[in-house]
Short mmCIF file of C-alpha atoms in Angstrom, two decimals:
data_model
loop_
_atom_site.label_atom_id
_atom_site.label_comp_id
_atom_site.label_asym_id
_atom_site.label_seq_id
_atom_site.Cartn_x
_atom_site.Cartn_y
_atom_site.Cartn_z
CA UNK F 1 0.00 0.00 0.00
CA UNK F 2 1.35 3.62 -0.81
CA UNK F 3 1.06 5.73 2.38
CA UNK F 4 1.69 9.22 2.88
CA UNK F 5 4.78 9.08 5.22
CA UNK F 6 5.98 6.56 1.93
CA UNK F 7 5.23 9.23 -0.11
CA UNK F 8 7.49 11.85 2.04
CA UNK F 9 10.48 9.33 2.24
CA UNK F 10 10.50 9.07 -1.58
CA UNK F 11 10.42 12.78 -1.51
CA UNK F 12 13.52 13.21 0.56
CA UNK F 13 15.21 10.60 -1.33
CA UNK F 14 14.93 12.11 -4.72
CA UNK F 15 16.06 15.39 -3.39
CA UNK F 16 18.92 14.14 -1.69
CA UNK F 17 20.10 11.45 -4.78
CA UNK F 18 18.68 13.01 -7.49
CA UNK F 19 19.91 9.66 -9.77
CA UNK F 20 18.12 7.53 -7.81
CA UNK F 21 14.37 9.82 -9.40
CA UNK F 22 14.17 7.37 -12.20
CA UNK F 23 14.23 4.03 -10.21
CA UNK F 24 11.29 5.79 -7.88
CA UNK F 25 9.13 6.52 -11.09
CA UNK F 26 9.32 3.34 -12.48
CA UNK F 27 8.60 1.59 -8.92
CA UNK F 28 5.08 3.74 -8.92
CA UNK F 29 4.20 3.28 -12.47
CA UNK F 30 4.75 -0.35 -11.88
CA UNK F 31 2.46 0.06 -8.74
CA UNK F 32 -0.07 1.70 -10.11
CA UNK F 33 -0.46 -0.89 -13.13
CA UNK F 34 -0.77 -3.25 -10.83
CA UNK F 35 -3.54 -1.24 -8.84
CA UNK F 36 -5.10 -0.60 -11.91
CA UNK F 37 -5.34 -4.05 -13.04
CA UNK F 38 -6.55 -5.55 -9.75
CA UNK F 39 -9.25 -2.13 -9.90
CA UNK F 40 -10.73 -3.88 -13.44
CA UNK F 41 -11.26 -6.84 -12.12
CA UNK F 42 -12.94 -5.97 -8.84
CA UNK F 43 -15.57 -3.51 -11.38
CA UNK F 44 -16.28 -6.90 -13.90
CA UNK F 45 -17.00 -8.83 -11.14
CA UNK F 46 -18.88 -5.90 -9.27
CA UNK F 47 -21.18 -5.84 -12.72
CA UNK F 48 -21.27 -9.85 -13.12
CA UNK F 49 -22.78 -9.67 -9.52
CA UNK F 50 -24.98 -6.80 -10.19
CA UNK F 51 -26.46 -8.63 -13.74
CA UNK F 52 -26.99 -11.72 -11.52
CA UNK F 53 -24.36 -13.94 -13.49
CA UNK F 54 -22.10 -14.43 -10.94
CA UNK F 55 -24.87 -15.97 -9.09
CA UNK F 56 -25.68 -18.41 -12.27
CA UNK F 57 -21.99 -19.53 -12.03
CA UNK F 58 -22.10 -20.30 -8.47
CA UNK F 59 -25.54 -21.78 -8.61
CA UNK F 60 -24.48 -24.07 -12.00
CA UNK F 61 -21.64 -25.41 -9.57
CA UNK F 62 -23.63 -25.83 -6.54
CA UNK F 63 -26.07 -28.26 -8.87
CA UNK F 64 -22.84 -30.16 -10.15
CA UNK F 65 -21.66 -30.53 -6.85
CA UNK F 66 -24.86 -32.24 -5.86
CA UNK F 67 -25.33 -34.00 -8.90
CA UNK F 68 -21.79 -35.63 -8.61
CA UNK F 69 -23.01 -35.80 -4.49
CA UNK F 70 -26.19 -38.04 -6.00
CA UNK F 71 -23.96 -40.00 -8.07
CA UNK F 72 -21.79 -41.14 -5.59
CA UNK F 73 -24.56 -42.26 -3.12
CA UNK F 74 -26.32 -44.45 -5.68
CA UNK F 75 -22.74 -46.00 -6.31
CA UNK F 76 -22.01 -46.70 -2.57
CA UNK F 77 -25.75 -47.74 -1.45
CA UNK F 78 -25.11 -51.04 -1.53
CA UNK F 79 -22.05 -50.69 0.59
CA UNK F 80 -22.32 -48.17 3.18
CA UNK F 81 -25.37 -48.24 5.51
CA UNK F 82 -26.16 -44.64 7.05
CA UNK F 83 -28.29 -44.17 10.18
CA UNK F 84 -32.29 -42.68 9.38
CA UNK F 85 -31.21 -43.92 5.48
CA UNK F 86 -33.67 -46.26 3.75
CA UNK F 87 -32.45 -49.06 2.41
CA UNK F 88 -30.27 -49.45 -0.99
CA UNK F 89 -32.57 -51.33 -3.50
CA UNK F 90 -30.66 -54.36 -4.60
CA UNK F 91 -28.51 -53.80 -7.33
CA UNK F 92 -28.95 -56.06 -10.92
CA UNK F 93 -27.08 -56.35 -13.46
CA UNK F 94 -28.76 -55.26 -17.07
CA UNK F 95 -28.82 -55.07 -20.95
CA UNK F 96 -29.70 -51.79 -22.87
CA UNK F 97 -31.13 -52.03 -26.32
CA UNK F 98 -30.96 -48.85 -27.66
CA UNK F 99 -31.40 -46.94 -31.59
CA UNK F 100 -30.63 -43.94 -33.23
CA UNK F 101 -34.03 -43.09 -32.99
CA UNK F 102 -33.40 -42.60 -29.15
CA UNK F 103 -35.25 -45.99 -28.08
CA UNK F 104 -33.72 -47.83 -25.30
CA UNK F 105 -35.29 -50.92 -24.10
CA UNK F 106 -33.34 -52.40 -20.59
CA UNK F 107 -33.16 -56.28 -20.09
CA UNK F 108 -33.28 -56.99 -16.34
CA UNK F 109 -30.89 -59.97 -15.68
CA UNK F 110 -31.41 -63.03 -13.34
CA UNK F 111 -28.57 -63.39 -10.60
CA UNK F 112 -25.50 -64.39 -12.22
CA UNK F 113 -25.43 -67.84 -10.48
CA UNK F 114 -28.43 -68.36 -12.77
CA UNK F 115 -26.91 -67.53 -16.63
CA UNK F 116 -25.87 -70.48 -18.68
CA UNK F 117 -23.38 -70.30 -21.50
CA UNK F 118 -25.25 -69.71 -24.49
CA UNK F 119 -28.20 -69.36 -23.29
CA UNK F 120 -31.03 -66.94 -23.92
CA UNK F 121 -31.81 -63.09 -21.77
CA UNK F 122 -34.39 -62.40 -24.09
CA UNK F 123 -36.03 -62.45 -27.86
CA UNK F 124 -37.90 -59.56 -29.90
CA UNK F 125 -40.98 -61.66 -30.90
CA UNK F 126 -41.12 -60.33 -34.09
CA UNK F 127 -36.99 -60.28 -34.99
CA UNK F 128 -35.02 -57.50 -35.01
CA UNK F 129 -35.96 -54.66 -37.76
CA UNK F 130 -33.37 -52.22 -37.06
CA UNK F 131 -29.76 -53.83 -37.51
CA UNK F 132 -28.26 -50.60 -36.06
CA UNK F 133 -29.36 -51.28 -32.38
CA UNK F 134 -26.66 -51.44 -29.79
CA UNK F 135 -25.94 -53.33 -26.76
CA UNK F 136 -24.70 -52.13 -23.18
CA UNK F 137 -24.65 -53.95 -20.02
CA UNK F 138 -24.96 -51.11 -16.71
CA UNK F 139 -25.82 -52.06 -13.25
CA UNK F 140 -29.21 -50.82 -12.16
CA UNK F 141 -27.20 -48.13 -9.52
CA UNK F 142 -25.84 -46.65 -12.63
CA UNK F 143 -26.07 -43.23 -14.05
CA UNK F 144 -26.14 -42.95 -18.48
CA UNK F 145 -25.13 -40.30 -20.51
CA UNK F 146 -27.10 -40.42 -23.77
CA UNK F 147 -24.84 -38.68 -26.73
CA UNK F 148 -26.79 -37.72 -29.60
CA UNK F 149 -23.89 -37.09 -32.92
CA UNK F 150 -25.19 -33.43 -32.83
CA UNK F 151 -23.12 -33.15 -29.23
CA UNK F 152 -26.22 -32.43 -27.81
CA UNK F 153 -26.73 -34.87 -24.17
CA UNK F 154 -29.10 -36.19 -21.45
CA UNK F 155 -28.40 -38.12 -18.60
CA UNK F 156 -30.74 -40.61 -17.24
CA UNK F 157 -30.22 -43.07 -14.46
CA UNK F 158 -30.41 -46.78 -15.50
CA UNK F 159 -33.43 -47.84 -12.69
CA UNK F 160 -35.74 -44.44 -14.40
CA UNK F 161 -35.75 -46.76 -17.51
CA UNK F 162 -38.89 -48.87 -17.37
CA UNK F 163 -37.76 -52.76 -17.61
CA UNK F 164 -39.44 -55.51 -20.05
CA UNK F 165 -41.72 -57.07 -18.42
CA UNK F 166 -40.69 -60.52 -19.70
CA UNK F 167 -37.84 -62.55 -21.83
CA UNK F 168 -40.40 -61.46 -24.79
CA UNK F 169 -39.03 -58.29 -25.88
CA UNK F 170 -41.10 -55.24 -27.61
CA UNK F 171 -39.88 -51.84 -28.56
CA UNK F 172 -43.26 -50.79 -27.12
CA UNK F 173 -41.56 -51.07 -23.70
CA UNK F 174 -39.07 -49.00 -24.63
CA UNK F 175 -38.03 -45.41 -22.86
CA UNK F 176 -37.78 -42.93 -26.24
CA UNK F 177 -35.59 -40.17 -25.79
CA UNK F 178 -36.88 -38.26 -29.15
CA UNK F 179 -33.78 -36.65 -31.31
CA UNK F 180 -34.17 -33.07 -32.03
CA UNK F 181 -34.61 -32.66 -36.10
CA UNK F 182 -32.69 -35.20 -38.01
CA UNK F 183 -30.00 -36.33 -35.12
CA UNK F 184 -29.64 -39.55 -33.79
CA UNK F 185 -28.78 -41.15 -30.44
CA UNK F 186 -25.39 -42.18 -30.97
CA UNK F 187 -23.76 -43.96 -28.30
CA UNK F 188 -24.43 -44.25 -24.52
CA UNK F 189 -21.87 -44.22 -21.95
CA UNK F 190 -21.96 -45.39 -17.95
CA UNK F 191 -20.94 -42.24 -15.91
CA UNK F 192 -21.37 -43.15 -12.32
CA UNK F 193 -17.91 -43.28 -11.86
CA UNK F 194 -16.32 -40.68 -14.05
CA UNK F 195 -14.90 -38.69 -11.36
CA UNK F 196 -12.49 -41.59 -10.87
CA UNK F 197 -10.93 -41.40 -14.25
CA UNK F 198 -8.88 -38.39 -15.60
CA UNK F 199 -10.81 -38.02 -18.87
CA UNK F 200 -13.04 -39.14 -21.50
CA UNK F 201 -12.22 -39.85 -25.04
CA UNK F 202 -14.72 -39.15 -28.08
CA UNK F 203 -14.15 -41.00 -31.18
CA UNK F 204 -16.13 -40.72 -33.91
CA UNK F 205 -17.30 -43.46 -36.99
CA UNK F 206 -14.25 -42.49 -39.11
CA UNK F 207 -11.81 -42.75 -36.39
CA UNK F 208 -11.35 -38.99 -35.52
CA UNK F 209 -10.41 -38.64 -31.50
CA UNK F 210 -10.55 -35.70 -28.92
CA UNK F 211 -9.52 -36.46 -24.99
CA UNK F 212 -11.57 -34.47 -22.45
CA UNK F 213 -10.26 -33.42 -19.46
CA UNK F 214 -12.30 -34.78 -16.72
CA UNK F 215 -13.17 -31.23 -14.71
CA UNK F 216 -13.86 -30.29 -18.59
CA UNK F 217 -15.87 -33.26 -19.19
CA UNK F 218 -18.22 -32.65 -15.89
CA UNK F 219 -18.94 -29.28 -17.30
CA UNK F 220 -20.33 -30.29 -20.70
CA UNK F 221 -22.40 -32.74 -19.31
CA UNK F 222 -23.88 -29.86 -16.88
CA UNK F 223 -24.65 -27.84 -19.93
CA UNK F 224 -26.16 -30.91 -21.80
CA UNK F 225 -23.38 -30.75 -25.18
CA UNK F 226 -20.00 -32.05 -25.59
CA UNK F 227 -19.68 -31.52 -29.04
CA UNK F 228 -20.21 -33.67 -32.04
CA UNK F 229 -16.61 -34.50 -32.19
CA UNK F 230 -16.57 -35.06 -36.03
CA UNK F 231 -14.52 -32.92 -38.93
CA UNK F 232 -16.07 -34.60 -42.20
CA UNK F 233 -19.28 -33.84 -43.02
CA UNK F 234 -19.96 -37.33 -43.68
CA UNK F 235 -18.58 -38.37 -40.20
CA UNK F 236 -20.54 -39.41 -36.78
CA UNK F 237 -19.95 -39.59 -33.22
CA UNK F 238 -18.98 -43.88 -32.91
CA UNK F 239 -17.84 -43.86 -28.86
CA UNK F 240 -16.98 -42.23 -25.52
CA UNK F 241 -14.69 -44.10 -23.19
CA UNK F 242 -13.64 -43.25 -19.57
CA UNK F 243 -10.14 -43.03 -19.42
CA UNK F 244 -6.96 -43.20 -16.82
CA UNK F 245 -3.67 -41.06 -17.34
CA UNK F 246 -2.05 -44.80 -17.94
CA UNK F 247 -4.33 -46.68 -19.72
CA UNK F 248 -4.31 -47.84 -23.61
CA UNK F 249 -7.37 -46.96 -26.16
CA UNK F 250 -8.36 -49.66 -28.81
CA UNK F 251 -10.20 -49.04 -31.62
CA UNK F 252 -11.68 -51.86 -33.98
CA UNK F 253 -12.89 -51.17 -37.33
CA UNK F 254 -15.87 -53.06 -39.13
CA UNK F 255 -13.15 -54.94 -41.60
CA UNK F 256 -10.67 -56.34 -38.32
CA UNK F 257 -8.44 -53.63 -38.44
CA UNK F 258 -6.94 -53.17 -34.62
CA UNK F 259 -5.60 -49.42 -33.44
CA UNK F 260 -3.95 -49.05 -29.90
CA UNK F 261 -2.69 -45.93 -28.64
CA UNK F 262 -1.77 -44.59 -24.87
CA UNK F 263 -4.51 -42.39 -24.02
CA UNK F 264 -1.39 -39.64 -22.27
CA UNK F 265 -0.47 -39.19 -26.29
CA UNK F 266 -3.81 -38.40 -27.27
CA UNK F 267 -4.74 -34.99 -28.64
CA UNK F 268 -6.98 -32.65 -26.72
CA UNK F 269 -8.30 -31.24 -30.23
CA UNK F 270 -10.35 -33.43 -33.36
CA UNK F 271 -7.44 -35.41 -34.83
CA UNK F 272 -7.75 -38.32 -37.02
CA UNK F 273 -5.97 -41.48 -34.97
CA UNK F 274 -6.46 -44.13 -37.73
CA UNK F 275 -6.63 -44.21 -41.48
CA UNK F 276 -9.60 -46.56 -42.59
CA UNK F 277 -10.11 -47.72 -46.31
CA UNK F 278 -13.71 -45.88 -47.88
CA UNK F 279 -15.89 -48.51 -47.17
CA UNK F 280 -14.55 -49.22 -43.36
CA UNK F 281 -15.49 -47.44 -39.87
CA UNK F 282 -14.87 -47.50 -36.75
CA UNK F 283 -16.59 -50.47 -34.96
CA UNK F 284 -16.14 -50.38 -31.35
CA UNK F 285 -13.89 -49.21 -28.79
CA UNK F 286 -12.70 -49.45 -24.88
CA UNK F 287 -9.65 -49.45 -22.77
CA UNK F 288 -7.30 -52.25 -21.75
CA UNK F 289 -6.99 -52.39 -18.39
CA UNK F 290 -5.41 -55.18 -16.47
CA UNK F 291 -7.77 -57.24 -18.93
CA UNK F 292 -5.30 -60.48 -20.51
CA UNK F 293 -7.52 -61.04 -23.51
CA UNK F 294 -9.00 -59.10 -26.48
CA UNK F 295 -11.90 -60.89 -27.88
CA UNK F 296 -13.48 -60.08 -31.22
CA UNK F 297 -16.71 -61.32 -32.74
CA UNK F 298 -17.46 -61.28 -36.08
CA UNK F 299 -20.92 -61.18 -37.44
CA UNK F 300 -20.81 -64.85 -38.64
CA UNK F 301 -20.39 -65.92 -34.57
CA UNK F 302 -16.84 -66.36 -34.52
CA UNK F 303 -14.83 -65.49 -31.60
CA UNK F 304 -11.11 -64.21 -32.44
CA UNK F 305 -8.75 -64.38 -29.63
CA UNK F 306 -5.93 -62.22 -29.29
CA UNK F 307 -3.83 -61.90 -26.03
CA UNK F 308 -3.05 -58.38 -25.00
CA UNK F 309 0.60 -58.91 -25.52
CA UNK F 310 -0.27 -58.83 -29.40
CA UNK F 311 -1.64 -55.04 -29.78
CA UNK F 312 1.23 -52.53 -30.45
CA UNK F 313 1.10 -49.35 -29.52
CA UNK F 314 1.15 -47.69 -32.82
CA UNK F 315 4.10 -44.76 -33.01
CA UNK F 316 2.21 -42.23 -34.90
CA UNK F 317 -1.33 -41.34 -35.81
CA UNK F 318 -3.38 -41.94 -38.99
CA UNK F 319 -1.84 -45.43 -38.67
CA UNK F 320 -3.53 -48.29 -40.21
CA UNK F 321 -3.45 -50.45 -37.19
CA UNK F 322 -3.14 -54.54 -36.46
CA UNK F 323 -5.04 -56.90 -39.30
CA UNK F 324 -7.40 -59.03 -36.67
CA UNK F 325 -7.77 -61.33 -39.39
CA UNK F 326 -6.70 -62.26 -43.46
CA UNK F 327 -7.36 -60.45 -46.32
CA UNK F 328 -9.21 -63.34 -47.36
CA UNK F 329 -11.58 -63.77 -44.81
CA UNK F 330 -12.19 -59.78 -45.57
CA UNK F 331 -12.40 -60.33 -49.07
CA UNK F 332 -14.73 -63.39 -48.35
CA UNK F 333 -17.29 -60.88 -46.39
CA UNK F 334 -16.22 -61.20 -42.41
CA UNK F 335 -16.99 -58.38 -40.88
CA UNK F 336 -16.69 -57.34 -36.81
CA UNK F 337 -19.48 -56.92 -34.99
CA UNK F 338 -18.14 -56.25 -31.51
CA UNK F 339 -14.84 -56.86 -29.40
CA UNK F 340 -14.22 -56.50 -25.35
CA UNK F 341 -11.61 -56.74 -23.44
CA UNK F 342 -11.40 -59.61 -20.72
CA UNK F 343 -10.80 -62.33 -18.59
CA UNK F 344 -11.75 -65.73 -18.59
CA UNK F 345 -14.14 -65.33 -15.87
CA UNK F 346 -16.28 -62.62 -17.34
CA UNK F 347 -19.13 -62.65 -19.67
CA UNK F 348 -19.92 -61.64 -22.70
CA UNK F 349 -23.87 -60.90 -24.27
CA UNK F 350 -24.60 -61.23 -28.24
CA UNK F 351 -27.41 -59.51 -30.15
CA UNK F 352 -28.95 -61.10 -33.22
CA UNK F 353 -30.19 -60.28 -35.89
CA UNK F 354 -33.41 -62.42 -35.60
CA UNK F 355 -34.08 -60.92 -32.60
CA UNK F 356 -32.42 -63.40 -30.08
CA UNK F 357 -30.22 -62.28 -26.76
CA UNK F 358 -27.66 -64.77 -25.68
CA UNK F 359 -25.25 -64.70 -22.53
CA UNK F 360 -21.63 -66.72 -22.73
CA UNK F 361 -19.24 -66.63 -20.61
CA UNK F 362 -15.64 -65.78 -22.01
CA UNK F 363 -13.49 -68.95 -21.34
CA UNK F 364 -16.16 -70.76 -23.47
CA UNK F 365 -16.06 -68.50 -26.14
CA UNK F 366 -11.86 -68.35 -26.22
CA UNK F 367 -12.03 -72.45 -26.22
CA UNK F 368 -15.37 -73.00 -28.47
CA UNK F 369 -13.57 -70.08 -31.05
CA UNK F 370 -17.44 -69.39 -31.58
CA UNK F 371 -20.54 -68.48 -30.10
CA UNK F 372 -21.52 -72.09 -30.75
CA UNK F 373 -23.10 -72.38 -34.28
CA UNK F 374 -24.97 -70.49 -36.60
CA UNK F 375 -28.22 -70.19 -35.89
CA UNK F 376 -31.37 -70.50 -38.61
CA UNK F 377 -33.55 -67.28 -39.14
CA UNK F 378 -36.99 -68.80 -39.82
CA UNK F 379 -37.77 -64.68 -40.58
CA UNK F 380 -35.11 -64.57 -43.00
CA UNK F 381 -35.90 -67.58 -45.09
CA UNK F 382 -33.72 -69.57 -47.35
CA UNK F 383 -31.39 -71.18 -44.69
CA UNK F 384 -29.64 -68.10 -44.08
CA UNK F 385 -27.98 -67.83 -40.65
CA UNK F 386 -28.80 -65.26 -38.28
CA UNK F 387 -26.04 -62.74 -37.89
CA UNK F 388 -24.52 -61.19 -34.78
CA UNK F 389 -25.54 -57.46 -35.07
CA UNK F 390 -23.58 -56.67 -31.23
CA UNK F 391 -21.61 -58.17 -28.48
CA UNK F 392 -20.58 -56.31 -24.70
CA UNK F 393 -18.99 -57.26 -22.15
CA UNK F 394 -21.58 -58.12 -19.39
CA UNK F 395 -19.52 -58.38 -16.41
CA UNK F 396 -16.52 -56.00 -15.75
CA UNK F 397 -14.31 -54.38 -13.21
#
């Protein structure tokens, strides 16, 4: 602070060294920027309180404090038991169905002790008209962020979704989340427990990636948008993934080709990570995490299984990425319709395209080398096998 009696030593110090003048000017020009700076900001945020949006900010953090507050209760009710608190429902483990048209239909499962290996979770009636609906497994505690490709987001806790009443399965039981215009719902993502990663990663269909800082990533989903994440105009939003500082991102393609790149390298702006022939897209993604297996499943119910020893961190970006399988077989039609990453003692869930819902558990699938025969579509007529439209992992850490 400049004080009089600070002003009167300057005073007498000028006029008894006049060299030292110079040196006192600059010291109080230097002074009074700073004053002046620290004056500017005290007006803005005088006016920001006065206009009331000083008060939005505080209130906008207040409701993502108790929003990430909510979150974490429904996470721990099954494991910490408060005094006056009612008690946790139990927790189950289920399948989402979901479109681009925003419909998502949830599968309650039975215990685990009660799945079989190949056997059925449920059957659309009717088979399966839309080959472009995706499969998720969530536990009913869990919180869902639904990412339309416009950017534009909801979130939506998993026991708020109405569940089918039986193994018979009707998109007339589904929740709709209706797109706005011409968008469509493109990929849905677990969230519960994003505050223990450092970020997410958004990929889109033609392999285009952008990391999210975590803080960052809370604040987008408090003002409903993270972005489309896309360059091309032809491009889509494919993925998000919840990502540690150590971890490695894999990225499938539709035609077996196999991308894996350390999510610290990853660029913080749209950047294309892997270069895909015209016809190819992105198929599926996730993180390997103190998983020993990559699994892949190809639409004609075979299981490909690739330690994850064999994926190579690739140098650069816009690589091409690991062949999962021949030219041939590519050439010959094979085609992925979903990959994990897992253990032998997780399992595994299969959508297909005639409608049925099948659960196998992963050491089956690694020995079998398939999800145990192609099946006939009686709606599809001439012998031709059903096809596996999507596989996720059911059970996971």
């Amino acid at each position: 602070m400049i004080t009089p009696e600070k002003i009167e030593e300057w005073i007498r110090e000028a006029e008894e060294r006049p060299f030292s003048g110079p040196l006192i000017i600059r010291f109080i020009a230097s002074r009074l920027s700073d004053l002046t700076k620290w004056n500017e900001e005290l007006l803005a945020e005088n006016i920001e309180l006065r206009s009331g949006k000083k008060a939005e900010e505080y209130e906008r953090r207040i409701a993502n404090l108790e929003y990430q507050v909510e979150l974490l209760k429904r996470q721990l009710g099954g494991e910490v038991v408060l005094a006056d608190a009612p008690p946790a429902p139990v927790e189950t483990t289920n399948l989402l169905l979901y479109t681009p048209q925003g419909q998502v239909l949830r599968v309650e499962l039975p215990p685990q002790a009660e799945w079989k290996s190949g056997g059925a979770a449920g059957c659309f009636a009717a088979g399966l008209d839309d080959l472009q609906t995706r499969l998720l497994a969530a536990s009913s505690q869990e919180e869902l962020l639904l990412a339309f490709d416009t950017g534009r987001t909801v979130t939506l806790a998993v026991r708020d979704l109405p569940a089918a009443s039986d193994k018979t399965l009707r998109w007339e039981q589904a929740f709709v989340q209706a797109p706005v215009g011409s968008e469509e719902l493109a990929t849905i993502l677990p969230i519960g427990r994003m505050s223990l990663f450092d970020s997410c990663v958004q990929i889109s269909r033609r392999g285009f990636v952008k990391k999210i800082k975590e803080g960052q990533f809370e604040t987008y989903i408090g003002k409903a948008y993270i972005g489309s994440g896309v360059k091309l105009p032809a491009d889509k939003g494919c993925g998000l993934v919840l990502c540690k500082a150590d971890d490695r991102l894999v990225m499938i393609s539709q035609e077996g080709f196999v991308l894996s790149l350390e999510v610290s390298r990853l660029p913080l702006t749209i950047e294309e990570t892997i270069r895909l022939g015209i016809s190819d897209h992105v198929m599926t993604t996730f993180t390997v995490r103190q998983k020993p297996s990559i699994l892949i499943i190809t639409q004609n119910g075979k299981a490909i299984h690739r330690e994850a020893g064999w994926l190579e961190n690739a140098a650069t970006l816009k690589a091409k990425g690991q062949a999962a399988f021949s030219q041939e077989r590519r050439q010959a039609g094979v085609r992925v319709a979903g990959a994990v990453a897992a253990d032998s003692e997780d399992w595994g869930a299969a959508l297909h395209s005639d409608g049925q819902i099948t659960l196998h558990k992963i050491s089956d699938l690694i020995s079998a080398g398939s999800l145990g025969g192609n099946k006939q579509s009686p709606r599809q007529g001439s012998g031709e096998a059903a096809r596996v439209v999507a596989f996720s992992l059911v059970s996971k850490d």
